[in-house]
Short mmCIF file of C-alpha atoms in Angstrom, two decimals:
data_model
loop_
_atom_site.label_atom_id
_atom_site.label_comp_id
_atom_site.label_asym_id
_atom_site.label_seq_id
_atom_site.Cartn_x
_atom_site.Cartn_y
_atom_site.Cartn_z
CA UNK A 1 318.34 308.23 16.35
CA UNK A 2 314.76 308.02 15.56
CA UNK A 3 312.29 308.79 18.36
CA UNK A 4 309.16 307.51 19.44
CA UNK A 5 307.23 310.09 21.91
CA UNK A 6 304.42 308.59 24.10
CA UNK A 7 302.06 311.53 25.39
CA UNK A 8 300.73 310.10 28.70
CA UNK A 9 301.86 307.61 30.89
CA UNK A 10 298.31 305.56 31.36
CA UNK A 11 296.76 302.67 30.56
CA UNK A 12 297.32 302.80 26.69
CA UNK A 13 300.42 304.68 27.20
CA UNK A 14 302.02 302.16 29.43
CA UNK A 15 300.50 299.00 27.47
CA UNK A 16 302.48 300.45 24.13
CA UNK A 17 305.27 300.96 25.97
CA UNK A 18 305.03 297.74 28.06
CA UNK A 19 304.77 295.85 24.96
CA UNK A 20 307.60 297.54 22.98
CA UNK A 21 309.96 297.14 25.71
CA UNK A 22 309.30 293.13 26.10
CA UNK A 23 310.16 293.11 22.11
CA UNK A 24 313.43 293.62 19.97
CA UNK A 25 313.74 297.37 19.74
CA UNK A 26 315.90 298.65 16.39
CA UNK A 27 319.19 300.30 17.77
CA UNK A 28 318.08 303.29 16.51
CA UNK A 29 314.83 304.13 18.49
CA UNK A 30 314.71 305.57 21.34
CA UNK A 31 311.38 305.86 23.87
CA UNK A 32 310.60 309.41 25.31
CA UNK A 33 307.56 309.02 27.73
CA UNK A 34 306.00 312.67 28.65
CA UNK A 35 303.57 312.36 31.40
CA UNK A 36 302.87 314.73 34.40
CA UNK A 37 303.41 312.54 37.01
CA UNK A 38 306.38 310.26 37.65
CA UNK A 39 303.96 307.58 38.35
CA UNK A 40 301.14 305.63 36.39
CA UNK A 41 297.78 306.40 38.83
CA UNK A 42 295.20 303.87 38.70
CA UNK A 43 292.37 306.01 37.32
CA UNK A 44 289.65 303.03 38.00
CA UNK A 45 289.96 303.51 41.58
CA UNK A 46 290.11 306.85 42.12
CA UNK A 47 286.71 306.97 43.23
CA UNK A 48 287.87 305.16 46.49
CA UNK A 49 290.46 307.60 47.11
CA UNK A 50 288.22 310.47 46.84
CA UNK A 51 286.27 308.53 49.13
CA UNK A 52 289.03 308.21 51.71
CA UNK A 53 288.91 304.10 51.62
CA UNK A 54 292.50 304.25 50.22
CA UNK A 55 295.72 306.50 49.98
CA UNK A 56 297.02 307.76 46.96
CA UNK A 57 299.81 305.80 47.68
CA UNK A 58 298.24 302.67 46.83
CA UNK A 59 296.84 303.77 43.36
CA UNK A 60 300.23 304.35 42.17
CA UNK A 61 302.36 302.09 39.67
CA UNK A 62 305.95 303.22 39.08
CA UNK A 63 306.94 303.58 35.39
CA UNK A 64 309.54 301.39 33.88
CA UNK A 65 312.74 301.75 34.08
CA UNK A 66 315.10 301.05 30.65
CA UNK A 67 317.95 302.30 29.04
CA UNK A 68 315.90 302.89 25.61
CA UNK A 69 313.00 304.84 27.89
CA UNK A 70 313.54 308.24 29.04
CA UNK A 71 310.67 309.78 31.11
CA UNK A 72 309.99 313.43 31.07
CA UNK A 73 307.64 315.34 33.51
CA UNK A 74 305.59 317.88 32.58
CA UNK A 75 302.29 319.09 31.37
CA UNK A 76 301.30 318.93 27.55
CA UNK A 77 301.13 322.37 25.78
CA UNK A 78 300.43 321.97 22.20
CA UNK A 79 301.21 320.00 19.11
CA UNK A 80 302.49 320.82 16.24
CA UNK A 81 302.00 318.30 13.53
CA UNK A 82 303.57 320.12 10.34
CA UNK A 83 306.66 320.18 12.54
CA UNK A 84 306.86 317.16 14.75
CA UNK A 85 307.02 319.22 17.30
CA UNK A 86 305.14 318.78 20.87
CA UNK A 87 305.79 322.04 23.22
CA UNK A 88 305.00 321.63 27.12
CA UNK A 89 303.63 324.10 28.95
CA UNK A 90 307.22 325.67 29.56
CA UNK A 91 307.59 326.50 25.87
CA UNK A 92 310.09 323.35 25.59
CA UNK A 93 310.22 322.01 22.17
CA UNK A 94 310.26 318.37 22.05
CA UNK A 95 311.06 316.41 18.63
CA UNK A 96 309.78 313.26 17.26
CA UNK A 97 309.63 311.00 14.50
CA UNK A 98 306.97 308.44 15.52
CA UNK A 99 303.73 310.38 18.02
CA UNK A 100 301.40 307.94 20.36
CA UNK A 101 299.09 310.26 21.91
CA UNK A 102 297.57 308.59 25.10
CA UNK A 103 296.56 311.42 26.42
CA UNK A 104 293.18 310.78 28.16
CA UNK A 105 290.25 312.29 29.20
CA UNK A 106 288.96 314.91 31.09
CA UNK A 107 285.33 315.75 32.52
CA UNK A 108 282.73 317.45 30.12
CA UNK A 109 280.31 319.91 31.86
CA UNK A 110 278.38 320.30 28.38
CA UNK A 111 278.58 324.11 29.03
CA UNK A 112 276.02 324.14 31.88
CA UNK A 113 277.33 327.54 33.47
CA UNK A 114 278.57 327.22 36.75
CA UNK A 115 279.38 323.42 36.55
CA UNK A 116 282.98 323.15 36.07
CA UNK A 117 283.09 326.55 39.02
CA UNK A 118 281.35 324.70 41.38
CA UNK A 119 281.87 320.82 40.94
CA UNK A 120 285.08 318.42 42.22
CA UNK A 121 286.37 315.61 39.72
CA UNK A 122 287.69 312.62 40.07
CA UNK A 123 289.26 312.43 36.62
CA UNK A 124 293.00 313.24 37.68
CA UNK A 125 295.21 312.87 40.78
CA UNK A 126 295.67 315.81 41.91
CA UNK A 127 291.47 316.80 41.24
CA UNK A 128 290.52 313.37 43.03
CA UNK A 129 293.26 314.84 46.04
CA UNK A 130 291.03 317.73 46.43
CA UNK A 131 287.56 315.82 46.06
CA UNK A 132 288.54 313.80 48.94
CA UNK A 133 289.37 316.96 50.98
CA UNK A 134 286.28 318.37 50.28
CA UNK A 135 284.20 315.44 50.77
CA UNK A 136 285.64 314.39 53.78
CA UNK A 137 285.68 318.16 55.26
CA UNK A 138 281.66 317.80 55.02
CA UNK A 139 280.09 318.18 58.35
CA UNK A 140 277.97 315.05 60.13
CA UNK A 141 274.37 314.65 58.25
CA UNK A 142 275.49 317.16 55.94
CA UNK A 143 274.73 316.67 51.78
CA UNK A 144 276.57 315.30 48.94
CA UNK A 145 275.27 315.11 45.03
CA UNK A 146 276.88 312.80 42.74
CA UNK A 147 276.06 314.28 39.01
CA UNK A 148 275.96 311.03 37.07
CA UNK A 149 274.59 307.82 37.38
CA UNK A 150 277.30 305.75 34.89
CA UNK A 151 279.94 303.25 36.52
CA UNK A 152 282.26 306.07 37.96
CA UNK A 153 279.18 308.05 39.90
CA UNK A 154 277.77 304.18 41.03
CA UNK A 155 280.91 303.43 42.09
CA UNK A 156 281.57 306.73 44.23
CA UNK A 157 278.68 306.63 45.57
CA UNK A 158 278.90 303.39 47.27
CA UNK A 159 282.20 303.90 48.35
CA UNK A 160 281.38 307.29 50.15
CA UNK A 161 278.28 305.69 51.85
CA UNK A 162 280.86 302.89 53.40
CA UNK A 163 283.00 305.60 54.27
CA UNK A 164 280.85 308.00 55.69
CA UNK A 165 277.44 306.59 56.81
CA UNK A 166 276.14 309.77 58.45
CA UNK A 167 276.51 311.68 55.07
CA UNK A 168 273.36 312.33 53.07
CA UNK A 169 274.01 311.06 49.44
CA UNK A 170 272.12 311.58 46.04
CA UNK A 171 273.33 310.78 42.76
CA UNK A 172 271.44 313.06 39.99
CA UNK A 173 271.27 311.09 36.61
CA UNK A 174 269.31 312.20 33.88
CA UNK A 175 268.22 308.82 32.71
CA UNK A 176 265.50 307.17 34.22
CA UNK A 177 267.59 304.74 36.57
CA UNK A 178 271.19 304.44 37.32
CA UNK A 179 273.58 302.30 35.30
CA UNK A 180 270.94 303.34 31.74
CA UNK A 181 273.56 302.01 29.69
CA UNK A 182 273.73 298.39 31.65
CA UNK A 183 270.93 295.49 31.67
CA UNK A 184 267.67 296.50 33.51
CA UNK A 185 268.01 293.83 35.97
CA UNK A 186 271.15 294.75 36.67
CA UNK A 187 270.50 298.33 36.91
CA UNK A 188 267.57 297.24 39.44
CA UNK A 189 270.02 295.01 41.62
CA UNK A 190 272.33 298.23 41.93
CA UNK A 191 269.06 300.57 42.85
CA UNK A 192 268.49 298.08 45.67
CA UNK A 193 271.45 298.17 47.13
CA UNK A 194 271.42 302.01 47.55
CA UNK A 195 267.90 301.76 48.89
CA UNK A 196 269.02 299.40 51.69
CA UNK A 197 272.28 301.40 51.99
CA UNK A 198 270.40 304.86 52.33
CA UNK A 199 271.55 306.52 48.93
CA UNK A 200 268.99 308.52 47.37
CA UNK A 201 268.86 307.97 43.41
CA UNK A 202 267.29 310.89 41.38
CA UNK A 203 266.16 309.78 37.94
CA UNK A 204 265.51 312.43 35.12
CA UNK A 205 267.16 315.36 35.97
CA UNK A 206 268.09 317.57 33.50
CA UNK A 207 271.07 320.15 34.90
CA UNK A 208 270.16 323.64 34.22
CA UNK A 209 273.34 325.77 35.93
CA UNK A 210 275.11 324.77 39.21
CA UNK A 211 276.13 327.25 41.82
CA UNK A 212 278.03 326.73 44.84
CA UNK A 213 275.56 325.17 46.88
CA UNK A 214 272.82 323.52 44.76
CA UNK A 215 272.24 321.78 41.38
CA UNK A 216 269.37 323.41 39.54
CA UNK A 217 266.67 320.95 37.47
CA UNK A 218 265.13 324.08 36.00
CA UNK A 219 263.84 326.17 38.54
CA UNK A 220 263.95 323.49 41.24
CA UNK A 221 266.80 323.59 43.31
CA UNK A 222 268.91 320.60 44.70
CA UNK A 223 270.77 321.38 47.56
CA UNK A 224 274.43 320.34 48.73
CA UNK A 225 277.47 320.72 50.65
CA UNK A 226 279.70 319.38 47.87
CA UNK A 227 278.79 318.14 44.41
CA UNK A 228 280.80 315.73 42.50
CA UNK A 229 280.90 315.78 39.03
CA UNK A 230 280.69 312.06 36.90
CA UNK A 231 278.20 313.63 34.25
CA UNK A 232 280.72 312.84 31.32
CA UNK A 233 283.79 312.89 29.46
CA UNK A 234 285.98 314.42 26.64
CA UNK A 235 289.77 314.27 25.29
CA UNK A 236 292.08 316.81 27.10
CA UNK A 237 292.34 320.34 25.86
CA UNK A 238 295.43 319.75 23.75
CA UNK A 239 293.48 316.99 21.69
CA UNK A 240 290.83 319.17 21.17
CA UNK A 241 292.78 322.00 20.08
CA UNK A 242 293.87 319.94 17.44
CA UNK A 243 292.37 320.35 13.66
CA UNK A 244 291.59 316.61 13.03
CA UNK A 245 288.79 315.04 11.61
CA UNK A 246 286.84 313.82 15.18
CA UNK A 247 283.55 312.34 15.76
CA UNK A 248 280.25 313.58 17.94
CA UNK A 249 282.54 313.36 20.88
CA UNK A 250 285.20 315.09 20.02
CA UNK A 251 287.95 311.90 19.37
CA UNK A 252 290.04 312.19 17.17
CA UNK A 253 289.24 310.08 14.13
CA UNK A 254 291.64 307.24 12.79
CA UNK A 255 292.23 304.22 11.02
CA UNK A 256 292.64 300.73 10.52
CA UNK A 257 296.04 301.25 12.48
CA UNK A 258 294.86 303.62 14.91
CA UNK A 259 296.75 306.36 13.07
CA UNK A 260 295.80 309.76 11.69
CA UNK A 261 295.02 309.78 7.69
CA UNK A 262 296.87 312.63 7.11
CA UNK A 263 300.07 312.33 9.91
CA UNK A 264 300.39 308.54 9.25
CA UNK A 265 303.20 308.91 11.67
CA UNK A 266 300.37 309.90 14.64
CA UNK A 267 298.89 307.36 16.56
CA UNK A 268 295.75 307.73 19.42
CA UNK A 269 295.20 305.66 21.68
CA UNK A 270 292.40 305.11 24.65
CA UNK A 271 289.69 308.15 25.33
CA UNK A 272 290.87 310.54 22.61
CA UNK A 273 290.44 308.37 19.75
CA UNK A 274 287.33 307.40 18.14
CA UNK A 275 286.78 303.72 18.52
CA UNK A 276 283.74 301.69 17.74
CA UNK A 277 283.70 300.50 21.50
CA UNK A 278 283.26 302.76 24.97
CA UNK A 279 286.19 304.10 26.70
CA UNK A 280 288.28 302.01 28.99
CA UNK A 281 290.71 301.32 30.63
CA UNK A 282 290.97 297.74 29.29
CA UNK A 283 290.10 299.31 25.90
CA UNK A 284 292.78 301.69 26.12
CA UNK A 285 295.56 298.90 27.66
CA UNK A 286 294.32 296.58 24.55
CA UNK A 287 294.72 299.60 21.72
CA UNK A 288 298.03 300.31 22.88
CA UNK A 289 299.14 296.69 22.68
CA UNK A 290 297.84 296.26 19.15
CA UNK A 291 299.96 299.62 18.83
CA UNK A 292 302.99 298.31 19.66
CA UNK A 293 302.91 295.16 17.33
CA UNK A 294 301.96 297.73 14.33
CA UNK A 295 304.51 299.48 14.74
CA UNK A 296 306.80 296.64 15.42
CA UNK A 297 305.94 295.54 12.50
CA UNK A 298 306.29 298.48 10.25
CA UNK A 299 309.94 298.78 11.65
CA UNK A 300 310.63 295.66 10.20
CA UNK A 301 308.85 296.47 6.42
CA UNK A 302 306.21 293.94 7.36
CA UNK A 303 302.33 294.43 7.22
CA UNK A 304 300.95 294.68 10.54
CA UNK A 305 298.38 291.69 11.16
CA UNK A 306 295.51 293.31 13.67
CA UNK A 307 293.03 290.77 15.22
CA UNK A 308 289.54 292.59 16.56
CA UNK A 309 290.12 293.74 20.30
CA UNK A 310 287.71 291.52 22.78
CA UNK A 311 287.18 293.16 25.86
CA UNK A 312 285.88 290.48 28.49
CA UNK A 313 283.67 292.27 30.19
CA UNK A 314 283.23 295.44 32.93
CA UNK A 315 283.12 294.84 36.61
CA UNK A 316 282.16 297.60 38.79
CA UNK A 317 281.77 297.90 43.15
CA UNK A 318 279.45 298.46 46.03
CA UNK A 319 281.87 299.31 48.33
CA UNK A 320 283.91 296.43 49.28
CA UNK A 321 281.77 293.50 49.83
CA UNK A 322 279.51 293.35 46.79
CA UNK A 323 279.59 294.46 42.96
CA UNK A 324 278.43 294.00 39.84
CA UNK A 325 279.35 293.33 36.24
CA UNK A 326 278.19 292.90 33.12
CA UNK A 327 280.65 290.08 31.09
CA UNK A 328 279.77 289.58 27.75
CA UNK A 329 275.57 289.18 27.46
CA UNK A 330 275.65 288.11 31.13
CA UNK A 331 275.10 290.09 33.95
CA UNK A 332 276.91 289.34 37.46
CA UNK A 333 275.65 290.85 40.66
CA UNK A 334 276.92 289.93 44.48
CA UNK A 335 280.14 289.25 46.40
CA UNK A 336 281.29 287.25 43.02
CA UNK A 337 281.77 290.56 40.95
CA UNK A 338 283.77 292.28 43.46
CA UNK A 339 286.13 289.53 44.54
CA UNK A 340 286.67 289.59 40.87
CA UNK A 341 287.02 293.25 40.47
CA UNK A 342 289.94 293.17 43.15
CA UNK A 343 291.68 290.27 41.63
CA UNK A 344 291.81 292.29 38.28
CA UNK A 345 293.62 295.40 39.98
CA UNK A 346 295.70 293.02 41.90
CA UNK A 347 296.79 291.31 38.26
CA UNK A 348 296.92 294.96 36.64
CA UNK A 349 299.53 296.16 38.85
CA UNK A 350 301.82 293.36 38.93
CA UNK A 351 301.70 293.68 35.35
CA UNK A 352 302.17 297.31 34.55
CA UNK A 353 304.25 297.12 38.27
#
């Protein structure tokens, strides 16, 4: 039997395997998925769990279940390329013949001392758990920074303010104006709404260290019961352990095929491979499709036809009456965006569901 290993059980992850699954699979392949969790969590919305608008239970999507799939729990250890060879953390060897490594992301403090020490994520479950312990174990009137004024910090923000009005929230960005990446207009529709809403935005900051109860711009101390951290991401530790060609960001670097140049057998997919759009999850779900239908078609000594991945768009929310978006050239801004934004998880898990 020849095996194919998935490494992570997200959105790229699950969209190869998805795809795979729907298809003709030779009789001699067989799917091992490794993953930590025996569930899928829906990463995009983890901000509202650390902001206590939803349980955990509802950001879970239960992975397939198929004779050719076997699902493994545990964490990732290291790779071993020369040897096909993948160890988890126990030591356990685990063989394969064809590697997908879906791996994700984690956050990237950009060695400012103190940052990771002193900072809660909401990049995995069980770190987006303890966020919302910590967050929601803040006293009345008491202080929360957001580090990061991108879609995930936006996002969090808003959702906390819903959740907790008598909080005092900041997010500390260190661009001139939330959302630097998006349309201006936009970006000013989104500083509105946290004027109205009470959310202090803090525009050119440049994080010095963080210790347990303050960010530091310099000298200049910010003060706060909890910080959250949304200042930035990276592949997971095993990915960058790896010696790989990667770009400026660390991802690993690949080809036409979304395979390594020198482990042809190697795929990456989603946040730890170097793509010539941002990460996503769409991105991610998209890569891993176009994945699957290589190596579909490399199983049956045909030349894999790729077509160029369109994403259609990013959506983002103000709590859970307005939103924003930005879909192709055209920015969206009101209740439109975020009646959108929930029909899109509501389609994403009845498909990966």
């Amino acid at each position: 039997m020849r095996t194919l290993l998935v490494l992570g059980g997200g959105y790229g992850g699950l969209a190869l395997i998805q795809e795979l699954l729907g298809s003709h699979l030779p009789h001699d392949v067989e799917m091992v998925l490794i993953d930590r969790m025996p569930y899928q969590g829906i990463k995009t919305e983890y901000y509202a769990l650390a902001a206590g608008t939803v349980t955990d239970y509802h950001l879970r999507i239960q992975f397939p279940v198929h004779p050719r799939l076997t699902v493994r729990y545990g964490e990732v250890g290291s790779i071993d390329l020369e040897s096909r060879l993948v160890f988890l953390e126990t030591g356990e060897p685990v063989a394969y013949d064809i590697l997908a490594i879906a791996l994700g992301c984690t956050d990237n403090y950009h060695n400012i001392p103190g940052a990771e020490k002193y900072t809660c994520s909401i990049q995995s479950f069980s770190g987006t758990r303890e966020t919302y312990r910590r967050l929601n174990d803040v006293k009345p009137y008491g202080s929360v920074n957001i580090v990061g004024g991108g879609l995930s910090g936006v996002e969090l923000a808003a959702e906390l303010r819903e959740s907790r009005p008598d909080l005092n929230i900041s997010i500390l960005d260190r661009g001139e104006r939330v959302l630097s990446s998006f349309p201006a207009k936009l970006s000013q529709y989104v500083e509105e709404w946290f004027k109205v809403h009470h959310v202090e935005t803090l525009g050119q900051i440049s994080v010095s260290h963080v210790e347990k109860d303050a960010i530091f711009n310099g000298t200049q101390a910010i003060p706060a019961d909890v910080t959250v951290w949304t200042g930035g991401i990276q592949p997971v530790k095993v990915v960058q352990q790896l010696e790989l060609p990667k770009d400026r960001g660390g991802r690993i670097i690949v080809g036409s095929h979304y395979n390594v140049t020198d482990y042809p057998e190697v795929y990456v997919i989603g946040d730890c491979a170097s793509l010539p759009f941002a990460p996503s999850a769409q991105a991610a779900g998209a890569q891993g499709e176009q994945v699957a239908n290589i190596i579909q078609a490399l199983w049956r000594n045909e030349t894999p036809k790729l077509h160029k991945i369109k994403l259609k768009g990013t959506l983002g929310s103000l709590g859970k009456n307005a939103g924003f978006g930005l879909m192709g050239r055209r920015s969206v801004m009101g209740r439109v965006p975020r009646l959108l934004k929930s029909g899109v998880l509501w389609m994403s898990k009845r498909h990966f569901g």
